Amino acid sequence: MARPFDVSAVEKKWQARWRDEGTYEVDNDDERERFYALCMYPYPSGAAHQGHIRNYTFGDLVVRYQTMHGKAVLSPFGFDSFGLPAENAAIKAGSHPRLFTDARMAELKASVQRLGAVFDWRREVYSHDPAYMKWAQTIFLKFLEAGLAYRALAPVNWCPGCATVLANEQVNADGTCDRSGDLVERRNLEQWFFKITDYAEELLHDVDDLEWPERVKTMQRNWIGRSEGVEFDLPLTADPNRSLRVFTTRPDTGFGVTYAVVAPEHPMLEDLVTEEQREQVEQLVDRARSTSELERTASSDAGAGLEKRGAFTGSYVTNPFSAQPVPVYVADYVLGTYGTGAIMAVPAEDERDFALARAYGLPVVRTVAPPADHGEGPYAGEGPHINSDFMNGMSVTTAKEAATAFLVTNAGGARKVNYRLRDWLVSRQRFWGCPIPVVYCDDDGIVPVPLDQLPVLAPDDVVMDKSGQSPLATHEGFRNTTCPSCGRPARREADTMDTFTDSSWYFLRYADPFTPGVAFDPVQAAKWMPVDQYIGGIEHAILHLLYARFYLKALIDIGLAPGLPREPFKRLFTQGMIRLDGSKMSKSKGNLIAPEKYYDTVGADGLRLFHLFVGPPADDVDWTAQTEDIIEGCARFIDRLYRLAHYDECFFHDAATSEDEEVRREVHRTIAKVTAGMENWSYNTAVAALMELLNTLSRWARRPEGAHRATLDESLDLMLRLLAPMAPHITAELWEERHPGEASVHAMSWPLADPLLVAHASVVMVVQINGKVRARLDVSPDVTEDAAAAAALGAPEIVALLAGGVPQRVVARPPRLVNIIL
């Protein structure tokens, strides 16, 4: 499409000026009100795609908008540059991951800069920078010193495709790896963990006060999974001196316990299994080892195939409520990492307990009376207790207290709070990550690398393959070292840290990358923290966001971040994804639409306006055949504005008229609409309002009778200021043409709507009789209900239709509607 100006030249001109003049660089001693705007730093998979463009358009709009409100806005950028994709790509290409990563970083950076997104590039952070790695390793050692990092033998999730361990959060509900799609296996390995569970209660409590989408907060609450209940003993029937310790959140259902269940990992399982049952139990345990915890506990699988997911051990325990023996089963839906790894089974109140009872012909005893229309299945709701001896007739709440007291007295019971959250497994058996800075000495055990020897850097001459062993493990030059404590031969840790450790504190480094000798100066970081507006995808609701919250709390507690707020992100916005052919746009799926094809045609401004206009920012967007038309429509809007700003086909008159004054009113109503859209993440309505305003101005200025020149100039200037955060290049260009030698439009203040101009002199109120429109009246915008009703009943058309009749009711909804009901 032909354009009235050189799009590429204009955009490159302004991008260079913002960069060279440091327009959006801010110093930590800036005395203006501070605002920290941050988009989640990206993994450098290559040039930007439309998902990146959408994200950074929203972020850049926030930066420019808040700057126009007179604030010093911190807008940094960097790269989450460690990770498996770069390593796997390097394996295929026979190159080093660093070379691959550096090239992809350059591509993505160039794409983002061509978008016109502005950042303080002096603060750039990337994970594989040795300067950043030094402080990442320092934090690890401080966690180790504080007891927040530890090494333990544990069953872990092993992805054969990625050849590394995965955290629980990185395993999909169907048991596959969230990156490779391979079926995840369970293995026992010595691994490093962070004690995030020490912060479970604080993480759960503090999330309530965050200005985050409720959906995200709910996901975090569910992942932390707080459960209040009771631990108590089920004595072994064959040996009452030994007990199976169980945890339950429903002690009131104790008379309904008809069997007990232990996890396949339970330490007592070997003692519980009789020879007659050993073969089937071992088969179940083997199956459980190859199944992820998420798959084992997925609610969608409740009751599915329980005859294959459970096995009788051959042993019995005594129910302390009924004093009757009940069989002990092993089942994969019970986890060894939750509670005690054993439960009392109440099939009348739990779906999976019910399914296993049905599969094995076990009794089902109701302890809470269900509603009369409830079927035969389990019921976990409210109701009076039945079949429960001393608890009969009690409500669930009252019975819980009574049952707890009984267990404390008769079964070694103790109140207990458990969490679904597990400690964060941070070991990864890969090369392209930050090495864990410890050595292993035969005499001194685990020894931290001295701080003055950091960073520990991986060698470049490693053999990277998917053997399942860390590439560093076979590199003798890296592994062989001396013990910092005794000087004897020692071995370096071969694992690297989970890359989520890097993204858990990068926002602190952004706040102060300048102070030498520290990861960041807490005094300087405190000037910006918490992040005022964080922007990123909903896919990070659990992993990154939970880990970052834990990191900041832990850093404060161990003395590395004194004086900082305990939550990193004050407000969170999760933008919708871009879908192509029904799938999220991503490099791994090969369904990308690159922005470069648009930069030289519709321009960055046109592409930005499309992403702002196409729909609510939180909604997903499908890239379809009609998308091109919408993008071109946004470019045509810019062209129409350009021509109007050059007075193409415009006519003028000297004295302002009532029509000119009404245009001023419309401009100020648009200011109010656009401001509301900016504040409420309704960018699509803000763009729509500006498009409507351009239509109004174009029709008015091109009438034969013309427009008042001063009113048009005022209107155009206000429109350019409103549009500046959305389409920064063309607004800067037009402003410079209209105001040569003056400050840029981006240095102007955000327009304020004049309330007197926004208010309508009158509005049209519809009058209905029994829902049908019978009259329209001009009324004051602030008309009261009584006055609106009186005006409607006094209207000549309505008086004639009523013919003396008395309405049954008059419903007034001023100033827009009155409905008379006969």
Short mmCIF file of N, CA, C and O in Angstrom, two decimals, residues 380-467:
data_model
loop_
_atom_site.label_atom_id
_atom_site.label_comp_id
_atom_site.label_asym_id
_atom_site.label_seq_id
_atom_site.Cartn_x
_atom_site.Cartn_y
_atom_site.Cartn_z
N ALA A 380 -19.17 -35.77 49.81
CA ALA A 380 -18.22 -35.10 50.70
C ALA A 380 -18.73 -33.76 51.20
O ALA A 380 -17.97 -32.94 51.69
N GLY A 381 -20.05 -33.55 51.13
CA GLY A 381 -20.61 -32.27 51.52
C GLY A 381 -21.05 -32.23 52.97
O GLY A 381 -20.68 -33.08 53.80
N GLU A 382 -21.86 -31.21 53.27
CA GLU A 382 -22.38 -31.02 54.62
C GLU A 382 -23.58 -31.92 54.86
O GLU A 382 -24.26 -32.36 53.94
N GLY A 383 -23.84 -32.15 56.15
CA GLY A 383 -24.98 -32.96 56.55
C GLY A 383 -24.77 -33.52 57.94
O GLY A 383 -23.65 -33.47 58.47
N PRO A 384 -25.81 -34.06 58.55
CA PRO A 384 -25.66 -34.65 59.89
C PRO A 384 -24.90 -35.97 59.83
O PRO A 384 -25.00 -36.72 58.85
N HIS A 385 -24.13 -36.25 60.86
CA HIS A 385 -23.38 -37.50 60.91
C HIS A 385 -24.29 -38.67 61.25
O HIS A 385 -25.20 -38.56 62.07
N ILE A 386 -24.00 -39.78 60.59
CA ILE A 386 -24.71 -41.03 60.82
C ILE A 386 -23.66 -42.14 60.96
O ILE A 386 -22.50 -41.96 60.59
N ASN A 387 -24.06 -43.27 61.50
CA ASN A 387 -23.16 -44.43 61.66
C ASN A 387 -21.86 -44.03 62.34
O ASN A 387 -20.80 -44.59 62.04
N SER A 388 -21.92 -43.06 63.24
CA SER A 388 -20.69 -42.50 63.81
C SER A 388 -20.71 -42.45 65.33
O SER A 388 -20.02 -41.63 65.95
N ASP A 389 -21.49 -43.30 65.96
CA ASP A 389 -21.47 -43.46 67.42
C ASP A 389 -21.62 -42.11 68.12
O ASP A 389 -22.65 -41.44 67.95
N PHE A 390 -20.61 -41.66 68.83
CA PHE A 390 -20.71 -40.45 69.64
C PHE A 390 -20.83 -39.18 68.80
O PHE A 390 -21.13 -38.10 69.33
N MET A 391 -20.61 -39.26 67.48
CA MET A 391 -20.73 -38.08 66.62
C MET A 391 -22.05 -38.02 65.87
O MET A 391 -22.29 -37.07 65.12
N ASN A 392 -22.92 -38.99 66.05
CA ASN A 392 -24.19 -39.00 65.33
C ASN A 392 -24.97 -37.71 65.56
O ASN A 392 -25.10 -37.23 66.69
N GLY A 393 -25.49 -37.14 64.47
CA GLY A 393 -26.28 -35.93 64.54
C GLY A 393 -25.46 -34.65 64.49
O GLY A 393 -26.02 -33.57 64.30
N MET A 394 -24.15 -34.75 64.68
CA MET A 394 -23.32 -33.55 64.66
C MET A 394 -23.13 -33.04 63.24
O MET A 394 -23.16 -33.81 62.28
N SER A 395 -22.89 -31.73 63.12
CA SER A 395 -22.48 -31.16 61.84
C SER A 395 -21.04 -31.58 61.56
O SER A 395 -20.33 -32.07 62.46
N VAL A 396 -20.58 -31.36 60.31
CA VAL A 396 -19.22 -31.73 59.95
C VAL A 396 -18.21 -30.99 60.81
O VAL A 396 -17.25 -31.57 61.34
N THR A 397 -18.42 -29.68 60.99
CA THR A 397 -17.48 -28.88 61.76
C THR A 397 -17.39 -29.35 63.21
O THR A 397 -16.30 -29.53 63.76
N THR A 398 -18.54 -29.58 63.83
CA THR A 398 -18.55 -30.03 65.23
C THR A 398 -17.94 -31.42 65.36
O THR A 398 -17.17 -31.70 66.29
N ALA A 399 -18.26 -32.27 64.39
CA ALA A 399 -17.73 -33.63 64.43
C ALA A 399 -16.23 -33.66 64.23
O ALA A 399 -15.53 -34.50 64.81
N LYS A 400 -15.69 -32.77 63.42
CA LYS A 400 -14.23 -32.70 63.25
C LYS A 400 -13.53 -32.45 64.57
O LYS A 400 -12.52 -33.10 64.89
N GLU A 401 -14.06 -31.51 65.35
CA GLU A 401 -13.46 -31.20 66.64
C GLU A 401 -13.57 -32.38 67.59
O GLU A 401 -12.62 -32.72 68.31
N ALA A 402 -14.73 -33.03 67.61
CA ALA A 402 -14.93 -34.19 68.50
C ALA A 402 -14.01 -35.34 68.10
O ALA A 402 -13.41 -36.00 68.97
N ALA A 403 -13.87 -35.57 66.79
CA ALA A 403 -13.01 -36.68 66.32
C ALA A 403 -11.55 -36.38 66.61
O ALA A 403 -10.78 -37.28 66.98
N THR A 404 -11.14 -35.13 66.46
CA THR A 404 -9.76 -34.76 66.75
C THR A 404 -9.43 -35.00 68.22
O THR A 404 -8.37 -35.56 68.56
N ALA A 405 -10.34 -34.57 69.08
CA ALA A 405 -10.13 -34.80 70.52
C ALA A 405 -10.03 -36.29 70.83
O ALA A 405 -9.19 -36.72 71.64
N PHE A 406 -10.85 -37.09 70.17
CA PHE A 406 -10.82 -38.55 70.38
C PHE A 406 -9.47 -39.11 69.95
O PHE A 406 -8.86 -39.94 70.66
N LEU A 407 -8.96 -38.69 68.80
CA LEU A 407 -7.70 -39.22 68.29
C LEU A 407 -6.52 -38.78 69.15
O LEU A 407 -5.57 -39.55 69.35
N VAL A 408 -6.55 -37.55 69.64
CA VAL A 408 -5.47 -37.08 70.51
C VAL A 408 -5.40 -37.94 71.77
O VAL A 408 -4.31 -38.29 72.25
N THR A 409 -6.54 -38.33 72.28
CA THR A 409 -6.58 -39.13 73.51
C THR A 409 -6.31 -40.60 73.27
O THR A 409 -5.62 -41.27 74.07
N ASN A 410 -6.77 -41.14 72.14
CA ASN A 410 -6.78 -42.60 71.96
C ASN A 410 -5.87 -43.12 70.85
O ASN A 410 -5.69 -44.35 70.77
N ALA A 411 -5.30 -42.27 70.02
CA ALA A 411 -4.52 -42.78 68.88
C ALA A 411 -3.28 -41.95 68.60
O ALA A 411 -2.82 -41.91 67.46
N GLY A 412 -2.71 -41.31 69.61
CA GLY A 412 -1.51 -40.51 69.40
C GLY A 412 -1.71 -39.37 68.43
O GLY A 412 -0.78 -38.97 67.72
N GLY A 413 -2.94 -38.84 68.39
CA GLY A 413 -3.27 -37.82 67.42
C GLY A 413 -2.63 -36.47 67.70
O GLY A 413 -2.36 -36.12 68.85
N ALA A 414 -2.38 -35.72 66.65
CA ALA A 414 -1.84 -34.37 66.76
C ALA A 414 -2.34 -33.54 65.58
O ALA A 414 -2.35 -34.02 64.45
N ARG A 415 -2.77 -32.32 65.89
CA ARG A 415 -3.18 -31.42 64.82
C ARG A 415 -1.98 -31.12 63.92
O ARG A 415 -0.87 -30.95 64.39
N LYS A 416 -2.24 -31.04 62.61
CA LYS A 416 -1.13 -30.87 61.68
C LYS A 416 -1.59 -30.07 60.46
O LYS A 416 -2.73 -30.21 60.01
N VAL A 417 -0.69 -29.21 59.97
CA VAL A 417 -0.92 -28.52 58.70
C VAL A 417 0.08 -29.06 57.69
O VAL A 417 1.29 -29.07 57.93
N ASN A 418 -0.41 -29.52 56.57
CA ASN A 418 0.44 -30.02 55.50
C ASN A 418 0.27 -29.15 54.26
O ASN A 418 -0.73 -28.45 54.11
N TYR A 419 1.27 -29.23 53.41
CA TYR A 419 1.25 -28.46 52.17
C TYR A 419 1.53 -29.38 50.99
O TYR A 419 2.36 -30.30 51.08
N ARG A 420 0.87 -29.10 49.89
CA ARG A 420 1.16 -29.82 48.65
C ARG A 420 2.52 -29.41 48.10
O ARG A 420 3.19 -30.19 47.43
N LEU A 421 2.92 -28.18 48.37
CA LEU A 421 4.19 -27.66 47.88
C LEU A 421 5.36 -28.52 48.35
O LEU A 421 5.45 -28.88 49.53
N ARG A 422 6.26 -28.83 47.45
CA ARG A 422 7.46 -29.59 47.76
C ARG A 422 8.67 -28.67 47.63
O ARG A 422 8.63 -27.64 46.96
N ASP A 423 9.77 -29.04 48.27
CA ASP A 423 10.99 -28.26 48.12
C ASP A 423 11.42 -28.22 46.65
O ASP A 423 11.20 -29.17 45.89
N TRP A 424 12.03 -27.13 46.28
CA TRP A 424 12.37 -26.84 44.88
C TRP A 424 13.63 -27.61 44.51
O TRP A 424 14.71 -27.37 45.04
N LEU A 425 13.49 -28.53 43.57
CA LEU A 425 14.63 -29.30 43.08
C LEU A 425 15.35 -28.46 42.03
O LEU A 425 14.79 -28.13 40.99
N VAL A 426 16.61 -28.09 42.32
CA VAL A 426 17.32 -27.16 41.44
C VAL A 426 18.45 -27.80 40.65
O VAL A 426 19.10 -27.12 39.84
N SER A 427 18.74 -29.08 40.85
CA SER A 427 19.82 -29.73 40.11
C SER A 427 19.40 -30.04 38.68
O SER A 427 18.28 -30.52 38.44
N ARG A 428 20.28 -29.77 37.74
CA ARG A 428 20.04 -30.14 36.35
C ARG A 428 21.31 -30.78 35.79
O ARG A 428 22.41 -30.28 36.00
N GLN A 429 21.14 -31.87 35.05
CA GLN A 429 22.28 -32.63 34.53
C GLN A 429 22.64 -32.15 33.12
O GLN A 429 22.76 -32.93 32.19
N ARG A 430 22.78 -30.85 32.98
CA ARG A 430 23.09 -30.29 31.67
C ARG A 430 24.27 -29.35 31.76
O ARG A 430 24.67 -28.91 32.84
N PHE A 431 24.80 -28.98 30.60
CA PHE A 431 25.95 -28.10 30.52
C PHE A 431 25.56 -26.63 30.55
O PHE A 431 26.16 -25.83 31.28
N TRP A 432 24.54 -26.26 29.76
CA TRP A 432 24.26 -24.84 29.55
C TRP A 432 23.38 -24.29 30.68
O TRP A 432 22.19 -24.05 30.54
N GLY A 433 24.03 -24.10 31.81
CA GLY A 433 23.40 -23.55 32.99
C GLY A 433 24.49 -23.07 33.93
O GLY A 433 25.68 -23.24 33.66
N CYS A 434 24.10 -22.47 35.03
CA CYS A 434 25.07 -21.94 35.98
C CYS A 434 25.57 -23.07 36.87
O CYS A 434 24.77 -23.69 37.58
N PRO A 435 26.87 -23.39 36.88
CA PRO A 435 27.38 -24.50 37.70
C PRO A 435 27.10 -24.28 39.19
O PRO A 435 27.14 -23.15 39.69
N ILE A 436 26.80 -25.38 39.87
CA ILE A 436 26.59 -25.33 41.32
C ILE A 436 27.96 -25.26 41.99
O ILE A 436 28.80 -26.14 41.80
N PRO A 437 28.23 -24.23 42.79
CA PRO A 437 29.60 -23.95 43.25
C PRO A 437 30.00 -24.70 44.54
O PRO A 437 30.27 -24.08 45.56
N VAL A 438 30.04 -26.02 44.47
CA VAL A 438 30.54 -26.81 45.60
C VAL A 438 31.48 -27.89 45.06
O VAL A 438 31.44 -28.24 43.88
N VAL A 439 32.32 -28.39 45.96
CA VAL A 439 33.18 -29.53 45.64
C VAL A 439 32.94 -30.61 46.67
O VAL A 439 32.43 -30.36 47.77
N TYR A 440 33.31 -31.85 46.31
CA TYR A 440 33.13 -33.00 47.20
C TYR A 440 34.51 -33.54 47.58
O TYR A 440 35.31 -33.89 46.71
N CYS A 441 34.75 -33.56 48.88
CA CYS A 441 36.03 -34.00 49.42
C CYS A 441 35.80 -35.25 50.26
O CYS A 441 34.86 -35.31 51.07
N ASP A 442 36.67 -36.26 50.11
CA ASP A 442 36.53 -37.48 50.90
C ASP A 442 36.65 -37.21 52.39
O ASP A 442 36.04 -37.91 53.21
N ASP A 443 37.40 -36.19 52.76
CA ASP A 443 37.61 -35.89 54.18
C ASP A 443 36.62 -34.86 54.72
O ASP A 443 36.12 -34.97 55.83
N ASP A 444 36.32 -33.84 53.92
CA ASP A 444 35.51 -32.72 54.41
C ASP A 444 34.08 -32.72 53.87
O ASP A 444 33.29 -31.84 54.23
N GLY A 445 33.73 -33.67 53.01
CA GLY A 445 32.37 -33.74 52.51
C GLY A 445 32.07 -32.65 51.50
O GLY A 445 32.88 -32.35 50.62
N ILE A 446 30.90 -32.03 51.64
CA ILE A 446 30.49 -30.96 50.73
C ILE A 446 31.16 -29.67 51.18
O ILE A 446 30.97 -29.22 52.31
N VAL A 447 31.93 -29.06 50.29
CA VAL A 447 32.67 -27.84 50.63
C VAL A 447 32.31 -26.74 49.64
O VAL A 447 32.45 -26.93 48.42
N PRO A 448 31.87 -25.59 50.13
CA PRO A 448 31.56 -24.48 49.22
C PRO A 448 32.83 -23.94 48.56
O PRO A 448 33.90 -23.89 49.18
N VAL A 449 32.69 -23.53 47.32
CA VAL A 449 33.78 -22.83 46.66
C VAL A 449 33.90 -21.45 47.30
O VAL A 449 32.90 -20.76 47.49
N PRO A 450 35.11 -21.03 47.70
CA PRO A 450 35.26 -19.70 48.32
C PRO A 450 34.71 -18.59 47.42
O PRO A 450 34.83 -18.65 46.19
N LEU A 451 34.12 -17.58 48.04
CA LEU A 451 33.50 -16.49 47.29
C LEU A 451 34.49 -15.80 46.37
O LEU A 451 34.11 -15.35 45.27
N ASP A 452 35.77 -15.72 46.78
CA ASP A 452 36.74 -15.01 45.94
C ASP A 452 37.18 -15.84 44.74
O ASP A 452 37.96 -15.38 43.91
N GLN A 453 36.69 -17.10 44.65
CA GLN A 453 37.00 -17.94 43.49
C GLN A 453 35.82 -18.01 42.51
O GLN A 453 35.87 -18.75 41.53
N LEU A 454 34.77 -17.27 42.80
CA LEU A 454 33.61 -17.26 41.91
C LEU A 454 33.82 -16.22 40.81
O LEU A 454 34.52 -15.23 41.01
N PRO A 455 33.24 -16.43 39.62
CA PRO A 455 32.31 -17.52 39.32
C PRO A 455 33.02 -18.80 38.90
O PRO A 455 34.12 -18.76 38.34
N VAL A 456 32.38 -19.93 39.18
CA VAL A 456 32.81 -21.20 38.61
C VAL A 456 32.23 -21.26 37.20
O VAL A 456 31.01 -21.22 37.03
N LEU A 457 33.10 -21.32 36.21
CA LEU A 457 32.66 -21.34 34.82
C LEU A 457 32.86 -22.70 34.20
O LEU A 457 33.87 -23.37 34.47
N ALA A 458 31.91 -23.11 33.41
CA ALA A 458 32.04 -24.39 32.71
C ALA A 458 33.07 -24.25 31.60
O ALA A 458 33.19 -23.20 30.97
N PRO A 459 33.83 -25.31 31.32
CA PRO A 459 34.80 -25.26 30.22
C PRO A 459 34.09 -25.27 28.87
O PRO A 459 32.94 -25.71 28.77
N ASP A 460 34.75 -24.81 27.86
CA ASP A 460 34.15 -24.81 26.53
C ASP A 460 34.32 -26.13 25.80
O ASP A 460 33.52 -26.47 24.92
N ASP A 461 35.37 -26.91 26.16
CA ASP A 461 35.67 -28.12 25.40
C ASP A 461 35.00 -29.34 26.02
O ASP A 461 35.66 -30.29 26.47
N VAL A 462 33.66 -29.32 26.07
CA VAL A 462 32.92 -30.46 26.60
C VAL A 462 32.25 -31.19 25.43
O VAL A 462 32.03 -30.62 24.37
N VAL A 463 31.95 -32.46 25.67
CA VAL A 463 31.20 -33.26 24.70
C VAL A 463 29.75 -33.26 25.14
O VAL A 463 29.41 -33.77 26.19
N MET A 464 28.90 -32.66 24.32
CA MET A 464 27.49 -32.55 24.68
C MET A 464 26.69 -33.61 23.95
O MET A 464 26.64 -33.64 22.72
N ASP A 465 26.11 -34.52 24.71
CA ASP A 465 25.25 -35.53 24.12
C ASP A 465 24.09 -35.78 25.07
O ASP A 465 23.97 -35.15 26.11
N LYS A 466 23.23 -36.71 24.71
CA LYS A 466 22.05 -37.01 25.53
C LYS A 466 22.20 -38.37 26.22
O LYS A 466 21.28 -39.17 26.26
N SER A 467 23.36 -38.58 26.78
CA SER A 467 23.62 -39.86 27.43
C SER A 467 22.88 -40.00 28.75
O SER A 467 22.75 -41.09 29.29
#
